[in-house]
Coordinates of C-alpha atoms in Angstrom, one line a residue:
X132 CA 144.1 76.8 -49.3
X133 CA 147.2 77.2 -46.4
X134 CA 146.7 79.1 -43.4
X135 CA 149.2 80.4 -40.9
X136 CA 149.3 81.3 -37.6
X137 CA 152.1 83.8 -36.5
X138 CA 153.9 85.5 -33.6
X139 CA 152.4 88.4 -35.0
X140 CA 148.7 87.8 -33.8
X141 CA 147.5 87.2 -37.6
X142 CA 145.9 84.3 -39.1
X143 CA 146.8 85.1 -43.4
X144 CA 145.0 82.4 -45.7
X145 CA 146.2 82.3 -49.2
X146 CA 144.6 80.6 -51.9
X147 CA 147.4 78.3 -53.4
X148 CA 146.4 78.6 -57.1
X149 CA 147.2 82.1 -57.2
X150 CA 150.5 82.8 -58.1
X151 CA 150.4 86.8 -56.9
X152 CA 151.8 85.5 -53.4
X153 CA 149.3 87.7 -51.3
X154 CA 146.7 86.4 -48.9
X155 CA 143.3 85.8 -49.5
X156 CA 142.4 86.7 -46.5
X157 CA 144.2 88.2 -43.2
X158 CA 142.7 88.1 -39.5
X159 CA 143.4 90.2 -36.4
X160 CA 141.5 89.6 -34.0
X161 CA 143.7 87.7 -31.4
X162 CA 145.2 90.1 -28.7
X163 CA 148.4 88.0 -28.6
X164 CA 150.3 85.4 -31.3
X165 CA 148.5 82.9 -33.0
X166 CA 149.3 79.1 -31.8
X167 CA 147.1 76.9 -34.0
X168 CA 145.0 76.6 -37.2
X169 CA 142.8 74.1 -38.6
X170 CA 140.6 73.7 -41.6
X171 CA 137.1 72.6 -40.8
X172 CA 136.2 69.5 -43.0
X173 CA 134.5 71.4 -46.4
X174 CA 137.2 74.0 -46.0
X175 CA 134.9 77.1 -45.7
X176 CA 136.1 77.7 -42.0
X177 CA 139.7 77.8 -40.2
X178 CA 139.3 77.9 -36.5
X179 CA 142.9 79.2 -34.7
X180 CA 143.7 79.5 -31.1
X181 CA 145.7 81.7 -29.2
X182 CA 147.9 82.8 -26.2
X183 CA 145.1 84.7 -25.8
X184 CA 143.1 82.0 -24.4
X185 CA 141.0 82.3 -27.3
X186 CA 139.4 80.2 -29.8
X187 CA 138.2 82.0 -32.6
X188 CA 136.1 80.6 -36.0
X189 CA 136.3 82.5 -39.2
X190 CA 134.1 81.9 -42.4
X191 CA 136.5 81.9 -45.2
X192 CA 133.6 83.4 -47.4
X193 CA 132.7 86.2 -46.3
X194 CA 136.3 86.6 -44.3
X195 CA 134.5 87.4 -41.4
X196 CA 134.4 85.9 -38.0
X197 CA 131.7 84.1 -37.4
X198 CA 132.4 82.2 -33.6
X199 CA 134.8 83.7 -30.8
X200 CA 135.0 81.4 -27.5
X201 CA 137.3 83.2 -24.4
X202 CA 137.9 78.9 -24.3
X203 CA 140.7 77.9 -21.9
X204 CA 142.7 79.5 -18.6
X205 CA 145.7 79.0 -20.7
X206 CA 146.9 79.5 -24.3
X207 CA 145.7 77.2 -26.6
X208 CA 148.0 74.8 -28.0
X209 CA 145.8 72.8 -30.9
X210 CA 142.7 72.9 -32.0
X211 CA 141.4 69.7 -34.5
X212 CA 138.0 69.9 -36.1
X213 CA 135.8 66.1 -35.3
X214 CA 135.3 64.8 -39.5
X215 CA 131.6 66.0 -39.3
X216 CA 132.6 69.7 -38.5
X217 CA 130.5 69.8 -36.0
X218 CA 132.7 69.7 -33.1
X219 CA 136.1 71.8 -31.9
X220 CA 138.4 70.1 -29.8
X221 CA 140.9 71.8 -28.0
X222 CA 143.8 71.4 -26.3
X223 CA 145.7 74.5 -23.3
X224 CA 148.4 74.9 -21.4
X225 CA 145.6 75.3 -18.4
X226 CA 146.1 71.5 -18.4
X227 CA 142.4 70.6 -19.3
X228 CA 141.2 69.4 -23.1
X229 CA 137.6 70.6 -24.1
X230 CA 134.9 70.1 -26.8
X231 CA 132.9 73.1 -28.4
X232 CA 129.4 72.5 -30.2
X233 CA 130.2 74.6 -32.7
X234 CA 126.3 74.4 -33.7
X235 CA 125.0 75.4 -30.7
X236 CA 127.9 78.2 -29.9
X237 CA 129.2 77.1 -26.8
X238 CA 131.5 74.7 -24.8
X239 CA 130.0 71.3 -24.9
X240 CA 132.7 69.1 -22.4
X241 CA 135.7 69.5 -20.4
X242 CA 138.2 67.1 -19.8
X243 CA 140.7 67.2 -17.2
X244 CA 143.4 64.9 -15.5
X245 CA 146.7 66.1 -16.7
X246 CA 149.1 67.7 -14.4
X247 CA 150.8 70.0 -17.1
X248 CA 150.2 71.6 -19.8
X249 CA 148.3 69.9 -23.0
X250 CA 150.4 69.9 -26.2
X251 CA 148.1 68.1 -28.3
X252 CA 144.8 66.3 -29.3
X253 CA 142.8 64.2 -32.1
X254 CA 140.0 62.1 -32.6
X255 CA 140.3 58.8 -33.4
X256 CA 140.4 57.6 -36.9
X257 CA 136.9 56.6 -36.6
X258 CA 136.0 59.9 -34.7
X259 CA 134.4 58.0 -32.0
X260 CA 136.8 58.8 -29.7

């Protein structure tokens, strides 16, 4: 699979065995462009966030969306999936970095102590961190 994330507020998955060239699947549901995509671990999910302030899940399935999180103060700038799939982290310009139990639907930590904007985050290799 490849997923994008565009100035155009869609999130298009294609499937890259098929040669036609046209997404698999194409979401709309951010009000403003798309910043970030990530598989989740089996590959059934992408979660993307926006300038929105948005995190949204979708199931790649049933092409549906299946989580929606109004997540940050700021637009998102990454979001990275923890190796069990269990967890979103995230990543804003609103200078804070947070953790979603994607299980239980809702934000699970916040994380603050930058004085700008967040570009970035990742788990550790182990996860652990």
């Amino acid at each position: 699979m490849v997923g994008s994330a565009g100035e155009d507020k869609l999130v298009k998955i294609w499937d890259a065995e098929v040669s036609s060239g046209e997404p698999t699947g194409v979401f709309s549901q951010h009000t403003a462009p798309v910043t970030w995509l990530a598989f989740n671990p089996s590959g059934t999910a992408v979660a993307t966030g926006s300038r929105d302030k948005t995190i949204n899940v979708f199931d790649l399935r049933s092409n549906k969306l299946i989580q929606h999180y109004p997540a940050h103060d700021g637009a998102i700038t990454d979001v990275e999936y923890h190796p069990n799939g269990l967890f979103l982290l995230s990543a804003s310009e609103d200078a804070t970095i947070r953790i979603f139990d994607l299980r239980a639907g809702r934000l699970f930590f916040t994380m603050q102590g930058h004085e700008g904007p967040v570009r970035t985050v990742k788990w550790s290799p182990g996860a652990d961190y």
